[in-house]
PDB file of C-alpha atoms in Angstrom:
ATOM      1  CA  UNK D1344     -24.866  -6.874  21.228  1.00 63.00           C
ATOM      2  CA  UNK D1345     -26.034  -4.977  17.787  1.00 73.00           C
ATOM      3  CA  UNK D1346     -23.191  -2.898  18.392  1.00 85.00           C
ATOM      4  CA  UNK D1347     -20.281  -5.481  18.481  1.00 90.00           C
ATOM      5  CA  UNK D1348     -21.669  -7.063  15.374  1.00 90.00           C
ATOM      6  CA  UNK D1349     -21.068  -3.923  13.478  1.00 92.00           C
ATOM      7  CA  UNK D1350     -17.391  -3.590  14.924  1.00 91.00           C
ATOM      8  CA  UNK D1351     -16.606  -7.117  13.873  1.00 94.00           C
ATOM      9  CA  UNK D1352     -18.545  -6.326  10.465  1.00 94.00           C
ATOM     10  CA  UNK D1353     -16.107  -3.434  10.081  1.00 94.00           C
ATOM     11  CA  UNK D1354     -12.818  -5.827  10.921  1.00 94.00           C
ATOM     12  CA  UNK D1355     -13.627  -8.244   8.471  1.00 96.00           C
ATOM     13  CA  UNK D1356     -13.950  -5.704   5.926  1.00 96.00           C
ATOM     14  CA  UNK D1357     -10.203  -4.152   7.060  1.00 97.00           C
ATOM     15  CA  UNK D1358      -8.875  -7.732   7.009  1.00 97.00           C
ATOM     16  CA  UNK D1359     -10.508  -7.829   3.390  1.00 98.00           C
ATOM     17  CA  UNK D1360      -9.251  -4.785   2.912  1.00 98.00           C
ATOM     18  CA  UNK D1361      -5.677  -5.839   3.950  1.00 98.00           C
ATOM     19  CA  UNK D1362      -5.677  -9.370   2.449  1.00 98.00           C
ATOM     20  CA  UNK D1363      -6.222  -7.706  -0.969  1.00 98.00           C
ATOM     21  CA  UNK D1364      -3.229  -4.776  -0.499  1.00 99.00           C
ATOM     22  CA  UNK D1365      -0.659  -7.070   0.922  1.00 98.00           C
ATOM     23  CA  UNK D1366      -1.364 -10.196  -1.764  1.00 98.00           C
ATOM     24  CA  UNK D1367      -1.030  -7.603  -4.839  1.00 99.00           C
ATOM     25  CA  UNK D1368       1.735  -5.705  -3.328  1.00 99.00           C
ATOM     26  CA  UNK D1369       3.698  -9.367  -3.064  1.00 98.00           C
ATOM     27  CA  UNK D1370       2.413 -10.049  -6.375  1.00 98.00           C
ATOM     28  CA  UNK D1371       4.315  -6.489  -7.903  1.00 97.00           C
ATOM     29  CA  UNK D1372       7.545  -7.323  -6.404  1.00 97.00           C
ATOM     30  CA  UNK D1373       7.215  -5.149  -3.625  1.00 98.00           C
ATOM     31  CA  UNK D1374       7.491  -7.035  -0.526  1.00 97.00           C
ATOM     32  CA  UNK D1375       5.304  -6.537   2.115  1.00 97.00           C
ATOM     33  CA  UNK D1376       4.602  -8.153   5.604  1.00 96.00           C
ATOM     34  CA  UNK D1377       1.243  -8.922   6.511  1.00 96.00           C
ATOM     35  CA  UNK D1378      -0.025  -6.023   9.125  1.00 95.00           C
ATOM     36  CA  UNK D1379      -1.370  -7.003  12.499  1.00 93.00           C
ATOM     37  CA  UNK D1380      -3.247  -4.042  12.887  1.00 87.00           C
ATOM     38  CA  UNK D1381      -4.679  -0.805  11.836  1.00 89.00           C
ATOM     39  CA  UNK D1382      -4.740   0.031   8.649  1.00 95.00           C
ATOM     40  CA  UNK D1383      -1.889   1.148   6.773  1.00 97.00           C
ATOM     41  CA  UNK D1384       0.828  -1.408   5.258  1.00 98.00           C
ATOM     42  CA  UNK D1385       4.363  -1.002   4.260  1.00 98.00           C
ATOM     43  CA  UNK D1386       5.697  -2.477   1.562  1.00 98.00           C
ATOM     44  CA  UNK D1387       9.574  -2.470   0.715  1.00 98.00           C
ATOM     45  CA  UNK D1388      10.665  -0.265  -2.342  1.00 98.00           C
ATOM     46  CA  UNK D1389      14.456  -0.535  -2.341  1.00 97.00           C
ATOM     47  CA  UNK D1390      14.191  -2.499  -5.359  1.00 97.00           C
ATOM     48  CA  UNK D1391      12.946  -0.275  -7.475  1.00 98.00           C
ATOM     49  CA  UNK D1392      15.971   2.010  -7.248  1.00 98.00           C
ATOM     50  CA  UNK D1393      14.007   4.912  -5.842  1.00 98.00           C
ATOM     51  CA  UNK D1394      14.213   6.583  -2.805  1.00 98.00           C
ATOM     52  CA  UNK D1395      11.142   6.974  -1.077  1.00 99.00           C
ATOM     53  CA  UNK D1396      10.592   9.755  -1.482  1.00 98.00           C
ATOM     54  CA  UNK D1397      10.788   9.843  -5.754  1.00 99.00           C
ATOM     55  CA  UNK D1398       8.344   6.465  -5.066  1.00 99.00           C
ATOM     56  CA  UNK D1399       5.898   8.659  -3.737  1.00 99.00           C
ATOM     57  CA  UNK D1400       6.010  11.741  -5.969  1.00 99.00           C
ATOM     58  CA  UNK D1401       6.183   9.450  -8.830  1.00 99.00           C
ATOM     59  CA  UNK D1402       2.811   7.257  -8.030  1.00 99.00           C
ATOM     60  CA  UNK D1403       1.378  11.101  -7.496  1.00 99.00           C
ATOM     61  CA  UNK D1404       2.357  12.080 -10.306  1.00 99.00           C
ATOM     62  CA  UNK D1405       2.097   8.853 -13.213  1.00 98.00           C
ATOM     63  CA  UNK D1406      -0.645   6.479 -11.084  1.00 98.00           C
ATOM     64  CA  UNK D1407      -2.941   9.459  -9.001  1.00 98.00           C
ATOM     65  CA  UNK D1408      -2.232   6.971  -6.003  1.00 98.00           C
ATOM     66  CA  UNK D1409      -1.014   8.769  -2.726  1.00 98.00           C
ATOM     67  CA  UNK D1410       1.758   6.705  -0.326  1.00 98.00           C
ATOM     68  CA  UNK D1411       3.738   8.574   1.921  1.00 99.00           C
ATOM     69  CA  UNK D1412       7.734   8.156   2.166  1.00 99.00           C
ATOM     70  CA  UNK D1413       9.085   5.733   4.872  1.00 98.00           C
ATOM     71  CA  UNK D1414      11.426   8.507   5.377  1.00 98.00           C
ATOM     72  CA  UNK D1415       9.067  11.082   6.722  1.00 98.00           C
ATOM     73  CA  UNK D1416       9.034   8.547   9.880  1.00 97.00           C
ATOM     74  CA  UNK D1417      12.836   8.851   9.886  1.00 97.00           C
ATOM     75  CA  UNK D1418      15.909   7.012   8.688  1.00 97.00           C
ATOM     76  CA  UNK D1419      15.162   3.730   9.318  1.00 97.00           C
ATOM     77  CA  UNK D1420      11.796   4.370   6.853  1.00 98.00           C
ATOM     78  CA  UNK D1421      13.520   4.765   3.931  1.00 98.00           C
ATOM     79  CA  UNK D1422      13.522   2.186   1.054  1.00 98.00           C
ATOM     80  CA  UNK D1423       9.668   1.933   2.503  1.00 99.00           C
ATOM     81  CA  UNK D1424       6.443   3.506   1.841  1.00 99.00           C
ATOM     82  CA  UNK D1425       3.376   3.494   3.735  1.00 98.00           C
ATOM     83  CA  UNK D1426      -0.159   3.179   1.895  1.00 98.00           C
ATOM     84  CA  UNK D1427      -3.108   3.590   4.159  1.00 98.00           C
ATOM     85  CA  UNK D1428      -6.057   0.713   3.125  1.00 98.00           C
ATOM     86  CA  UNK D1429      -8.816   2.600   4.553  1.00 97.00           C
ATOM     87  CA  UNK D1430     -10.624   3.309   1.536  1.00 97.00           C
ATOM     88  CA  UNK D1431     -13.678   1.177  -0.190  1.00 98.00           C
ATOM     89  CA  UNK D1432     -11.981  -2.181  -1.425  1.00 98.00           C
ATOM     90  CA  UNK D1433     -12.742  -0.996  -5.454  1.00 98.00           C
ATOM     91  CA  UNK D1434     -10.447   2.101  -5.086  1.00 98.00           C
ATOM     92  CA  UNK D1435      -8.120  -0.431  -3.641  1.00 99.00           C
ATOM     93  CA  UNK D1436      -8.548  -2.581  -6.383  1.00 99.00           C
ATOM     94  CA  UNK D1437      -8.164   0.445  -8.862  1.00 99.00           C
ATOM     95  CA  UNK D1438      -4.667   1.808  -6.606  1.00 99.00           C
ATOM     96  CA  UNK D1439      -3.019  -1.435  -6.850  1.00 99.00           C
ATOM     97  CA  UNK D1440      -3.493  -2.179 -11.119  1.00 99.00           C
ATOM     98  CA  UNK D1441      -2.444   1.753 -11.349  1.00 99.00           C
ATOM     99  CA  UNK D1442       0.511   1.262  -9.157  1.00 99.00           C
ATOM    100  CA  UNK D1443       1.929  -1.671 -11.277  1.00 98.00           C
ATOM    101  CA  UNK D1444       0.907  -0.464 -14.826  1.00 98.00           C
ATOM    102  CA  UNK D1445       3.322   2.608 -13.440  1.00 99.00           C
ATOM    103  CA  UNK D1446       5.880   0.578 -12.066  1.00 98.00           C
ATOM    104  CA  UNK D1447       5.978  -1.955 -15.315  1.00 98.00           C
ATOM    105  CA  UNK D1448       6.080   1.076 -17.895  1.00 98.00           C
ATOM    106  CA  UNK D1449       8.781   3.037 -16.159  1.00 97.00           C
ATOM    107  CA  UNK D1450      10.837  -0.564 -15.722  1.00 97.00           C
ATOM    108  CA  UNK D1451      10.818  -0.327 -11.559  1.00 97.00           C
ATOM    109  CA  UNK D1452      10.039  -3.998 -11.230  1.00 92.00           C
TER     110      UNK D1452
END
């Protein structure tokens, strides 16, 4: 029974996780639907004029945050990125006010 306590410790942490990711993602301007399951979200870039890949190479680049480009999962990925959320909710925290300070200097959203 110890066991299943610490799996359902763990999912409330990912849904903590994911709650935070998805609400400041919305919050950017870069619309995102509320994952299901595991751990990665995609939120929609098209906006921002970029494809996905630039997106990616720029929050490299300008906000040290690593997404990968919707495309690399094939056409239908692009104008998407993918950003994993299975990190400690801080670096989260940290990712997401990098991501927009980026995206508000360069004018994306």
């Amino acid at each position: 029974e110890r066991s299943w306590e610490a799996v359902e410790e763990m999912r409330r942490e990912y849904e903590r996780r994911r709650n935070l990711v998805w609400k400041r993602l919305n919050e950017i301007g870069l619309p995102t639907v509320k994952p299901k399951g595991a751990f990665y979200i995609f939120p929609r870039i098209k906006d921002t004029g970029l494809t996905s890949k630039e997106f990616s190479e720029l929050m490299i680049k300008e906000a040290k945050v690593v997404v990968v480009p919707g495309s690399a999962f094939g056409k239908a990925g692009e104008g998407y990125v993918r950003i994993s959320y299975a990190t400690a909710y801080e670096k989260l925290e940290e990712a997401m006010n990098r991501m927009e300070k980026v995206l508000k200097e360069k004018n994306l959203i």
